[in-house]
CSV table of C-alpha atoms in Angstrom, one decimal:
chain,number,residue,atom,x,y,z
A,1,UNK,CA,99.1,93.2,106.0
A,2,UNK,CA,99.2,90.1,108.8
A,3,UNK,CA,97.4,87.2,109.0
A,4,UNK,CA,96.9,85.3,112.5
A,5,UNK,CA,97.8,81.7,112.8
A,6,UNK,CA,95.0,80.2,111.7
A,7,UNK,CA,95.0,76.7,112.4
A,8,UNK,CA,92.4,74.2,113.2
A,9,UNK,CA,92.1,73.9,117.0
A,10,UNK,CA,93.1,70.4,117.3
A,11,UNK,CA,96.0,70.5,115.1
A,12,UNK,CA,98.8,71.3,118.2
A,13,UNK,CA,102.1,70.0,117.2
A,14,UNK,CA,101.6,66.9,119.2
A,15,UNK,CA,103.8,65.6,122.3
A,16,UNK,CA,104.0,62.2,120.1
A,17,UNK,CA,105.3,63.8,116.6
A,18,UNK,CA,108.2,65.8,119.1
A,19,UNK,CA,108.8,62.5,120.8
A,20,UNK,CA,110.6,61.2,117.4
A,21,UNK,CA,112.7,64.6,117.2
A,22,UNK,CA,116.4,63.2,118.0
A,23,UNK,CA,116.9,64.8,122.0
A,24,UNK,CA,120.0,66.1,121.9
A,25,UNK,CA,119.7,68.1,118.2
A,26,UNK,CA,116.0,69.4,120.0
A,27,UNK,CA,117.9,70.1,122.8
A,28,UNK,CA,120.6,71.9,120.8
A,29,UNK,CA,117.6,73.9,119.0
A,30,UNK,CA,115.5,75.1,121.7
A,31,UNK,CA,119.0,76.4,123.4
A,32,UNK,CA,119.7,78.3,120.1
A,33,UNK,CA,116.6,79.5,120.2
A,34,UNK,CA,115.7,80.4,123.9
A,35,UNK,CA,119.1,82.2,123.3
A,36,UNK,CA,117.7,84.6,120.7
A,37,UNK,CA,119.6,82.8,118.0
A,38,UNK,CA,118.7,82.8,114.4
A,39,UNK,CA,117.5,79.9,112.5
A,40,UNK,CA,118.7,79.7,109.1
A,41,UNK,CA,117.3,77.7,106.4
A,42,UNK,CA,119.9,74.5,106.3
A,43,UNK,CA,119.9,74.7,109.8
A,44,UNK,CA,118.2,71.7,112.0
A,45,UNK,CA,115.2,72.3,112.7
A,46,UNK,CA,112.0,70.0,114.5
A,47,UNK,CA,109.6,69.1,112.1
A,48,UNK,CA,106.6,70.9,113.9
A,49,UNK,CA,108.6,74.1,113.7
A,50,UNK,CA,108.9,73.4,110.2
A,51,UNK,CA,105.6,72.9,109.6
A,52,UNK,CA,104.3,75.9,111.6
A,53,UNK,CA,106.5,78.5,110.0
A,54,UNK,CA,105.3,77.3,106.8
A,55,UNK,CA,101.7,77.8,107.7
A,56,UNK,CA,102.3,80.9,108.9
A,57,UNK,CA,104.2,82.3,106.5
A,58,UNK,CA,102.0,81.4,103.7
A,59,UNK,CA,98.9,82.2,105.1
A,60,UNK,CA,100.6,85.9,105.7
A,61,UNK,CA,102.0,85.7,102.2
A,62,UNK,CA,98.6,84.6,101.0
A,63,UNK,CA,97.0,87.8,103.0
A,64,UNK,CA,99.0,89.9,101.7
A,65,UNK,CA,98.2,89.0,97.9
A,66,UNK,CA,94.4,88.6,98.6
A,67,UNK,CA,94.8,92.0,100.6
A,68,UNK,CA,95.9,93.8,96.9
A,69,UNK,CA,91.9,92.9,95.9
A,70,UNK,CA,89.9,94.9,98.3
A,71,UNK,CA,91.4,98.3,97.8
A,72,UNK,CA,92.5,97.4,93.8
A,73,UNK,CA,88.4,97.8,93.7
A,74,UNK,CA,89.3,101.7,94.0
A,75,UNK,CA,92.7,102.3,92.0
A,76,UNK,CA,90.0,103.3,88.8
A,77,UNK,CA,87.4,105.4,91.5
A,78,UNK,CA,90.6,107.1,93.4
A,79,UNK,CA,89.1,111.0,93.7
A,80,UNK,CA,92.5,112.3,92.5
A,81,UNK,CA,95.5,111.6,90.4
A,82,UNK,CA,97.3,111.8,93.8
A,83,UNK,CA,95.2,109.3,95.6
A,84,UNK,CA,95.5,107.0,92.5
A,85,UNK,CA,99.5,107.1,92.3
A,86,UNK,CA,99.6,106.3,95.8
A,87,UNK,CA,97.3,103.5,95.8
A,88,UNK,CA,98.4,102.4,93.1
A,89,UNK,CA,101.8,102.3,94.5
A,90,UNK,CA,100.3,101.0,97.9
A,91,UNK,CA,98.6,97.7,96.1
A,92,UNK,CA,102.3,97.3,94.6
A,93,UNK,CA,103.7,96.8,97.9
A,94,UNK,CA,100.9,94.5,98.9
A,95,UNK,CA,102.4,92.0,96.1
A,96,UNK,CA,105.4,92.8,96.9
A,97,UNK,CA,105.5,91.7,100.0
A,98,UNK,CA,103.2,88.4,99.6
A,99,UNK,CA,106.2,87.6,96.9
A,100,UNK,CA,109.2,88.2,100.0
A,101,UNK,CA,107.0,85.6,102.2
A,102,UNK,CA,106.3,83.5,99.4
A,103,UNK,CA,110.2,82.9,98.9
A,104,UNK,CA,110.9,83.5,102.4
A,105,UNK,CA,108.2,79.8,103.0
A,106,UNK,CA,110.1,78.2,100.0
A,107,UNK,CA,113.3,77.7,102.1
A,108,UNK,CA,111.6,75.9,104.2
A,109,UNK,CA,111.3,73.4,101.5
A,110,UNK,CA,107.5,73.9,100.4
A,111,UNK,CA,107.1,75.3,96.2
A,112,UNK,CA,105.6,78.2,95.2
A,113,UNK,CA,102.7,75.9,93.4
A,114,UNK,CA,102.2,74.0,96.3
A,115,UNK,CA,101.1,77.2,98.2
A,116,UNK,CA,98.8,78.2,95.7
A,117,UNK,CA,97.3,75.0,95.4
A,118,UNK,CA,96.8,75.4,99.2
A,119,UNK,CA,95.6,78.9,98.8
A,120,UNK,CA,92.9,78.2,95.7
A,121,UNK,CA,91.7,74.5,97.3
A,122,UNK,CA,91.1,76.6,100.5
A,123,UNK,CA,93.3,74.0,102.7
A,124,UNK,CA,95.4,77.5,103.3
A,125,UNK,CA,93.6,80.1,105.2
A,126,UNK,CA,94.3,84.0,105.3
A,127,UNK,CA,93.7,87.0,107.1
A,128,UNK,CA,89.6,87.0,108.0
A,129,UNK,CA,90.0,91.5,107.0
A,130,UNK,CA,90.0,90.9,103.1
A,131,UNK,CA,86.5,89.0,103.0
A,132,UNK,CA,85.0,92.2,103.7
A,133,UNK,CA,83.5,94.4,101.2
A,134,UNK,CA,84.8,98.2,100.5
A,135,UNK,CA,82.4,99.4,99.7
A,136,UNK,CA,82.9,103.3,99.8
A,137,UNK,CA,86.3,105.2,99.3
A,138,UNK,CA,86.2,106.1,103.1
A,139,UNK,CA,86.6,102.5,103.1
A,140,UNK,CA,90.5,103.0,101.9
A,141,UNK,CA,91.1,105.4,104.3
A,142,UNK,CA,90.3,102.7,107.1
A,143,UNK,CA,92.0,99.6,105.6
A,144,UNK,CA,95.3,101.8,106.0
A,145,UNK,CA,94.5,103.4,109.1
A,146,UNK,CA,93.2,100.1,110.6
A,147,UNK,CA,94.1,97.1,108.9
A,148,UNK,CA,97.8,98.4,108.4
A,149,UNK,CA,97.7,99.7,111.6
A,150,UNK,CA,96.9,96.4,113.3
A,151,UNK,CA,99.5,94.4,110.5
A,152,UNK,CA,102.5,97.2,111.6
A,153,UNK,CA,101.1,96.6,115.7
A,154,UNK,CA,101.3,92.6,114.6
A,155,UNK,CA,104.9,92.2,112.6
A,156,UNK,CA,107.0,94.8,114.3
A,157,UNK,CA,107.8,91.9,116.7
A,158,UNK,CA,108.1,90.0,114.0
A,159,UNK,CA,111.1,91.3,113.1
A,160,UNK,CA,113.0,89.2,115.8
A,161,UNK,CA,111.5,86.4,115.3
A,162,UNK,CA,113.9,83.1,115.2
A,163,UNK,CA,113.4,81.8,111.4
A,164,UNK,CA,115.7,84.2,109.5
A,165,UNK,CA,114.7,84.3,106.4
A,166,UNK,CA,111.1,85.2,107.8
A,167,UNK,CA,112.5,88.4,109.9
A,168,UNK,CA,114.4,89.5,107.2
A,169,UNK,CA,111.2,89.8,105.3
A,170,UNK,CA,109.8,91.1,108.0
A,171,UNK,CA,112.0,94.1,108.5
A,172,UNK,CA,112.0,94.9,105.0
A,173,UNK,CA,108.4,95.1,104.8
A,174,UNK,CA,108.0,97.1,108.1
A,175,UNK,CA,110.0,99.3,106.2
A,176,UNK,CA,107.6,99.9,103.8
A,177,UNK,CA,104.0,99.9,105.9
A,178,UNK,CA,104.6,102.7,107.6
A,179,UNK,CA,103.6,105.1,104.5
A,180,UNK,CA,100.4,102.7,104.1
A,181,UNK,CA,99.2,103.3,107.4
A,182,UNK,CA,100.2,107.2,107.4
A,183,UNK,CA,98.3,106.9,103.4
A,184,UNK,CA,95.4,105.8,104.8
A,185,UNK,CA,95.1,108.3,108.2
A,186,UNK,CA,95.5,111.4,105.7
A,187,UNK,CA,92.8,109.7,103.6
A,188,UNK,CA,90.2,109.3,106.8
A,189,UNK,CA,91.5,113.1,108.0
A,190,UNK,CA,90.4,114.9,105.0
A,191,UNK,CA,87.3,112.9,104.6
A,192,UNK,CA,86.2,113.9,108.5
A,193,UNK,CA,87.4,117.8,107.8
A,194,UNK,CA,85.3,118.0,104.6
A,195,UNK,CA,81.9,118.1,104.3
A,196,UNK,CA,78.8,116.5,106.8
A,197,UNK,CA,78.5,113.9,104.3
A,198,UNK,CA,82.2,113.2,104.0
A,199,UNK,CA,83.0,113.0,107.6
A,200,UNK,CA,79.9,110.6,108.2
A,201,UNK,CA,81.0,108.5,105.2
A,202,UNK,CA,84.3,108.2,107.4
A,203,UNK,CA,82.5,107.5,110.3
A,204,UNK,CA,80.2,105.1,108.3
A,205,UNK,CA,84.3,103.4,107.4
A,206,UNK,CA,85.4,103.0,111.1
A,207,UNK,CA,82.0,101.0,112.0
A,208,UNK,CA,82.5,98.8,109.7
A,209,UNK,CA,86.0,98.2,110.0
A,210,UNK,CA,86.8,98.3,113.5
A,211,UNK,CA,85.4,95.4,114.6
A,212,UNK,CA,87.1,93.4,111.9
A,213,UNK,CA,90.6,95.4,112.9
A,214,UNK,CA,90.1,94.0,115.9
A,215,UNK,CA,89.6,90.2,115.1
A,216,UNK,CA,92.8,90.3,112.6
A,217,UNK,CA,94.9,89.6,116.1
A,218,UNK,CA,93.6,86.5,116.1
A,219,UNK,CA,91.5,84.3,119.0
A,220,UNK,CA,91.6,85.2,122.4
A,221,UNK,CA,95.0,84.1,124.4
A,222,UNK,CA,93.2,81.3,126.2
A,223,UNK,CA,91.8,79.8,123.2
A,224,UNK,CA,94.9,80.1,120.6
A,225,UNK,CA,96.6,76.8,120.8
A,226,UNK,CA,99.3,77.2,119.4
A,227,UNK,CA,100.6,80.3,120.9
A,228,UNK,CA,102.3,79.1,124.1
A,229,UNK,CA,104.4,77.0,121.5
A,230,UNK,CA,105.5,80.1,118.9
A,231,UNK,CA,106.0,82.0,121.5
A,232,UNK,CA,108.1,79.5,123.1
A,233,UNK,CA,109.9,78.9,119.8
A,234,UNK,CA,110.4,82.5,119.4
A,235,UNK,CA,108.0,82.6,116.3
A,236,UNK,CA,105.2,84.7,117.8
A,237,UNK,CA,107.1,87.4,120.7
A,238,UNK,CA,103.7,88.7,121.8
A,239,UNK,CA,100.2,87.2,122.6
A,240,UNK,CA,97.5,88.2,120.4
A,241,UNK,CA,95.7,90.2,123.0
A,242,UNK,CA,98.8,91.9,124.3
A,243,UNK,CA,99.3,93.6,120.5
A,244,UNK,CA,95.4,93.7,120.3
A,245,UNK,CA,95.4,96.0,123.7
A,246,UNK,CA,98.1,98.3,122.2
A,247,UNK,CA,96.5,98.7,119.2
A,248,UNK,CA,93.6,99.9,120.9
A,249,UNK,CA,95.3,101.9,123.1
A,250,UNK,CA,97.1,103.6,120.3
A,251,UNK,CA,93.8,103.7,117.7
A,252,UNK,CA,91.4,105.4,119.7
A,253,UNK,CA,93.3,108.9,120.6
A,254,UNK,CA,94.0,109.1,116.7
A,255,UNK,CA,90.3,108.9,116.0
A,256,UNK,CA,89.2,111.3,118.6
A,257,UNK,CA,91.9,113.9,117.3
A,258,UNK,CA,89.8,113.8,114.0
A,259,UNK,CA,86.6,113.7,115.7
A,260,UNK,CA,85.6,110.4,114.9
A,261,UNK,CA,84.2,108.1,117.3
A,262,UNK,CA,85.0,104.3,118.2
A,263,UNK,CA,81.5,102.2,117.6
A,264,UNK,CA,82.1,100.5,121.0
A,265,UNK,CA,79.7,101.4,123.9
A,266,UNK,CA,81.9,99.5,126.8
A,267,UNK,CA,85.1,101.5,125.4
A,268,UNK,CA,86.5,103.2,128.6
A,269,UNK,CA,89.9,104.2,130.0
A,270,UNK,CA,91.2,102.6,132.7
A,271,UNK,CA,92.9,104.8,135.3
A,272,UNK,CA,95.0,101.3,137.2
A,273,UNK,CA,95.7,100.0,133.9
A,274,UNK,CA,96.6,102.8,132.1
A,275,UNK,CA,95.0,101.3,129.2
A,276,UNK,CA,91.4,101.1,127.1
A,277,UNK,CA,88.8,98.7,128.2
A,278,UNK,CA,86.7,98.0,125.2
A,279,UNK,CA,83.7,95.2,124.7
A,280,UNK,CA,83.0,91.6,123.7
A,281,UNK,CA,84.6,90.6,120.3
A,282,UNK,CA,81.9,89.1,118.4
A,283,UNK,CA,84.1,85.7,117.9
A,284,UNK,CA,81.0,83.9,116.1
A,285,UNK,CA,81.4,86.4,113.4
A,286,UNK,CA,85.1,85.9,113.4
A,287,UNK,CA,85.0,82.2,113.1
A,288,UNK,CA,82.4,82.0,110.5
A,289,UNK,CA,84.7,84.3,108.5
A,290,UNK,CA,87.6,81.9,109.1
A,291,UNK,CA,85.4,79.1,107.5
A,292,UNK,CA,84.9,81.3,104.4
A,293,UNK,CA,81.4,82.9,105.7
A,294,UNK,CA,82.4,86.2,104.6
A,295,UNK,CA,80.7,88.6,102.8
A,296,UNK,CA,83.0,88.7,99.6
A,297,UNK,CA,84.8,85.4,100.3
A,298,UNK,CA,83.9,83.6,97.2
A,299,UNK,CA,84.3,86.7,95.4
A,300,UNK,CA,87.8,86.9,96.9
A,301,UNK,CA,89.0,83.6,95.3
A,302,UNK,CA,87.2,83.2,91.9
A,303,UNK,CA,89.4,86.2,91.5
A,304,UNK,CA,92.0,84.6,92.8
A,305,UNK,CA,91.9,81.3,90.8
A,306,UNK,CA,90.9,83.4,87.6
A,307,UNK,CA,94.1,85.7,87.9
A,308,UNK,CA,95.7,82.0,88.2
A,309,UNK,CA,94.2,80.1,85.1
A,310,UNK,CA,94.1,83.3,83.4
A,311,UNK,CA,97.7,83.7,83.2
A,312,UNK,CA,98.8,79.9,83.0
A,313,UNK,CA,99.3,80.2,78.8
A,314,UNK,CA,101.8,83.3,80.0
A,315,UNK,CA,103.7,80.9,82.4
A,316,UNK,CA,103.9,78.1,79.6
A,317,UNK,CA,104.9,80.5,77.5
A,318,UNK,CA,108.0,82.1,79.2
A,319,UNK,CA,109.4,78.7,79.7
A,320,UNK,CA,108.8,77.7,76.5
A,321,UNK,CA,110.7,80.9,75.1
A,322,UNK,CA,113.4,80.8,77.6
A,323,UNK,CA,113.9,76.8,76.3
A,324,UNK,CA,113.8,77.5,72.9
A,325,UNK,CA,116.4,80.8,73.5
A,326,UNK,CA,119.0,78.2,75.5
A,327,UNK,CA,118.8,75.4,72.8
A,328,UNK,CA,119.6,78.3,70.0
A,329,UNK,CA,122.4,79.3,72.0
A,330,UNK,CA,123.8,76.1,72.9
A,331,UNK,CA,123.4,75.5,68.8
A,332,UNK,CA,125.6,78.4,68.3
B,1,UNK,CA,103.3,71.1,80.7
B,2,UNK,CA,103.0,72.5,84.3
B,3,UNK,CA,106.4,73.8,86.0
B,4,UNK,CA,107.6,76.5,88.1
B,5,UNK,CA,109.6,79.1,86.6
B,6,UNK,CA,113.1,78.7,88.0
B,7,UNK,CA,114.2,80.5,91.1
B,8,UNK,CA,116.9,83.2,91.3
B,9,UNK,CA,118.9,85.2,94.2
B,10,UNK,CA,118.8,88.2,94.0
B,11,UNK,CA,121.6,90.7,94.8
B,12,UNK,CA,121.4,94.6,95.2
B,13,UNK,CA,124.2,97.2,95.0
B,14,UNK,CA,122.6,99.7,97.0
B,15,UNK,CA,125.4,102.1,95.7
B,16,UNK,CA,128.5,102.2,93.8
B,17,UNK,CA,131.5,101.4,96.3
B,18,UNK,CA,129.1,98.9,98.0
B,19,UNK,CA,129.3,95.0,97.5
B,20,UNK,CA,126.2,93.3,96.2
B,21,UNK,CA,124.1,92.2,99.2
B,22,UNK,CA,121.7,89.4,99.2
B,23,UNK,CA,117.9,90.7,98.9
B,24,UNK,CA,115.5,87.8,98.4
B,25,UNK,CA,114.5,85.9,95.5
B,26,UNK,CA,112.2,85.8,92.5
B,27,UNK,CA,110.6,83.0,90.0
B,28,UNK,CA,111.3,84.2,86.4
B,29,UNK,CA,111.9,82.1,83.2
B,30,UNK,CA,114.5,84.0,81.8
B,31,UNK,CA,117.8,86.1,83.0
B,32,UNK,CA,116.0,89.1,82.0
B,33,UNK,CA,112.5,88.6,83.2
B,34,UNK,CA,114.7,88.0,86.6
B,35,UNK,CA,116.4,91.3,86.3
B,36,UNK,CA,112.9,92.8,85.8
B,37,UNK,CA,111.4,91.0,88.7
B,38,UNK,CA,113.6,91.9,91.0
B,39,UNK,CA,113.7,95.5,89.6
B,40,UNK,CA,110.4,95.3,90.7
B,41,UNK,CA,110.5,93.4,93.9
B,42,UNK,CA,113.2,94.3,95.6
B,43,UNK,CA,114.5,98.1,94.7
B,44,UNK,CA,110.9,100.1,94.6
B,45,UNK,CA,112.4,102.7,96.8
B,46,UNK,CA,115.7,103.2,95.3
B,47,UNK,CA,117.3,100.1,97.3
B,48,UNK,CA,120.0,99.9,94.3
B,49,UNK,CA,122.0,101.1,91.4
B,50,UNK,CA,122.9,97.6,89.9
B,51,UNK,CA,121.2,94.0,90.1
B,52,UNK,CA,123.2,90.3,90.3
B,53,UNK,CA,120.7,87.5,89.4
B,54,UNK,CA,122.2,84.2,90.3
B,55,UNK,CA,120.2,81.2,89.6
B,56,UNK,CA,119.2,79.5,93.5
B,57,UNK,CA,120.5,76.3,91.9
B,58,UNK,CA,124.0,77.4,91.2
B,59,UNK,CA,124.7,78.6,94.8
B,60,UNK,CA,126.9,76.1,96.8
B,61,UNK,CA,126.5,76.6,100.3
B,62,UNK,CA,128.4,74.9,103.2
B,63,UNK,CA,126.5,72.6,105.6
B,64,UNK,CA,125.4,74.1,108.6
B,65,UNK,CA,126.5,70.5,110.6
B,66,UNK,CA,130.5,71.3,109.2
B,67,UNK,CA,130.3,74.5,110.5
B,68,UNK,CA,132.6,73.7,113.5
B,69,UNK,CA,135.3,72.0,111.9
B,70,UNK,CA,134.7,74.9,108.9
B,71,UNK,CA,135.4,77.3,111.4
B,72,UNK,CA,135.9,76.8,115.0
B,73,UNK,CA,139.9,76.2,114.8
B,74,UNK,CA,140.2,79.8,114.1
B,75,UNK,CA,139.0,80.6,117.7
B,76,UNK,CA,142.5,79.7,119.2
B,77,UNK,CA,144.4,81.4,116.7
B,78,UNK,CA,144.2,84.8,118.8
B,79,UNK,CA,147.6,86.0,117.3
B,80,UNK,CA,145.7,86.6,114.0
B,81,UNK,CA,144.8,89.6,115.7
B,82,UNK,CA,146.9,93.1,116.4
B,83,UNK,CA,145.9,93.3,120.0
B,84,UNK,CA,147.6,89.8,121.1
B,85,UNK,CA,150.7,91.3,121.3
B,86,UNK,CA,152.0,93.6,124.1
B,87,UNK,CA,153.2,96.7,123.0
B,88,UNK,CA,155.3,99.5,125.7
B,89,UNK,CA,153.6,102.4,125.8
B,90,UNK,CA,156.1,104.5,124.8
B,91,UNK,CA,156.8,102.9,121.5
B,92,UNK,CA,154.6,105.0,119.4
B,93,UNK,CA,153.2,104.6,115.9
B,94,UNK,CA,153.0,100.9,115.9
């Protein structure tokens, strides 16, 4: 799963804050980096860089770990032991990967605590997709279909981007999306060959989710501040409405060859461009979402903080043992 | 009390006859609860046959800012390598 960079508006990595960066080591950095050079952790780095790879990558980590929530809601409900061992080992790789980023954002010199402080205060943001209710198993057909779909369109690219640590998490978890996505398309397919009532309930699934598919590539490119500078720093390779295009462009043939149909009226292909047109983004919706207007928002972290508080007497007690276990053998 | 479980590197041996490569990392308490974490983690897909856990602390790295004098010099030390040296063709086996 992907989160956008979700920042507020105003918070551009000002000219004043890159003014104090020492000019030749910035210099020396943007070269590296314009080059296609990696940045490794111990490496120099600007301070806004810094600061912007740990924002994303924790608000990507954080997605990822809120993302296990929304389809755990059908690991009991799966229709078959099948379905259930999959998603069950599909939610896996949703932690899984939220605990590579997590690490990944830790060389970068912020804890594990602080990010979860970030996360449950609601200072850190994540992806918009997870504050929306499944509501019937069609529903995890679409999350892998779409919302994989969209995550795989967003971090293949990734994968070259210029902090290290960050792409090597990257490849390693485009590595393992592939079966969500393919999952989730089998899912959708069987539901629209079954019966009337199963293909609408997969129909019903792509109205609600496309939209939303749609909005997980973040603001349009002329109001996304901060792109022009990840993308210049080599931590964002493609605009958010160049990967949004493809993924339309790749999306829509899939659910025609199933017989399902895109809820968008203006959808249309265009001959010069060789490419989809599709309609307005509803970007109200989107922001209101982003300030925690969703429909299962609140839901999403009480769960959260309670999984957190719940297990605090577990993380006490591990240290505790582990203490106790080193004193005994230092005894000995 | 209120503390982060330590953090460890992990290293896979994807098989036998490979070195242990550098995966990631994990938060554990304990050697063991590492070893399981990054069972977990890290080899869900048969990645490995065999686990290092090193704790992160223990690692000494060198600093990226010595790297030249670390390891520049060995740039004009060409005759390190077979192919500075002009062999005849016919001298064979060499």
């Amino acid at each position: 799963m992907y989160t956008t960079e979700l920042s507020d508006k105003n918070k551009k990595p000002s000219a004043a804050a890159m003014a104090n960066e020492d000019p030749v080591r910035l210099a020396a950095f943007e070269a590296r980096v314009a080059a296609d050079n990696f940045i490794e952790p111990k490496d120099w780095m600007p301070e806004a860089y810094r600061k912007t790879l740990i924002r994303q990558i924790s608000q990507h980590a954080h997605s990822e770990i809120v993302g296990m929530l929304p389809e755990g809601n059908w690991i009991t409900r799966a229709p078959s032991l099948r379905r259930k061992a999959v998603l069950l080992a599909k939610v896996q790789d949703e932690g899984g990967h939220g605990l590579y980023l997590y690490a990944a954002a830790e060389t970068l010199g912020t804890s594990r605590d602080e990010m979860i402080e970030a996360l449950h205060s609601g200072r850190a943001k994540y992806s918009t997709i997870f504050n929306y209710p499944t509501l019937t198993w069609a529903d995890i057909g679409a999350i892998g279909w779409l919302v994989d779909g969209a995550a795989i369109m967003n971090q293949v690219p990734l994968q070259r981007t210029s902090y290290g640590p960050y792409a090597r998490a990257m490849v390693r978890i485009c590595k393992e999306e592939s079966f969500h996505q393919r999952q989730g398309y089998e899912i959708t397919m069987t539901l629209a060959a079954g019966s009337p009532e199963q293909k609408r309930m997969a129909q019903d699934a792509l109205d609600r989710w496309w939209w939303p598919s749609l909005m997980m590539f973040g603001p349009p490119d002329d109001n996304s501040p901060n792109s022009a500078q990840s993308i210049r720093w080599r931590i964002k390779r493609e605009t958010n409405d160049q990967l949004r295009q493809r993924f339309v462009d790749v999306t829509v043939p899939q659910a025609e060859a199933i017989g399902l149909r895109v809820p968008d009226p203006a959808l249309k292909w265009n001959e010069a461009r060789e490419s989809y047109d599709f309609g307005e983004i509803d970007w109200e919706e989107f922001y209101a979402v982003v300030r925690g207007e969703g429909p299962v928002a609140k839901e999403r972290m009480n769960a959260r903080v309670k999984a957190w508080a719940d297990g605090a007497w577990v993380r006490e007690a591990a240290l505790a043992h582990a203490a106790k276990r080193n004193g005994r053998l230092a005894a000995e | 009390m209120n503390k982060e479980w330590p953090l460890w590197e992990v290293f896979v041996r994807a098989r036998n006859g490979l070195a242990h490569k550098h995966a990631g990392s994990v938060h554990a308490a304990d050697a063991r609860m590492a070893i399981e974490a990054a069972r977990d983690t890290y080899t869900r897909r048969m990645e490995g046959v065999s686990l290092w856990l090193v704790p992160s602390a223990s690692i000494v790295a060198s600093d990226p800012g010595e790297a030249g004098s670390l390891f520049e010099p060995a740039a004009d030390k060409v005759y390190r390598h077979p192919t500075f040296y002009s062999i005849p063709e016919n001298i064979k086996n060499i």
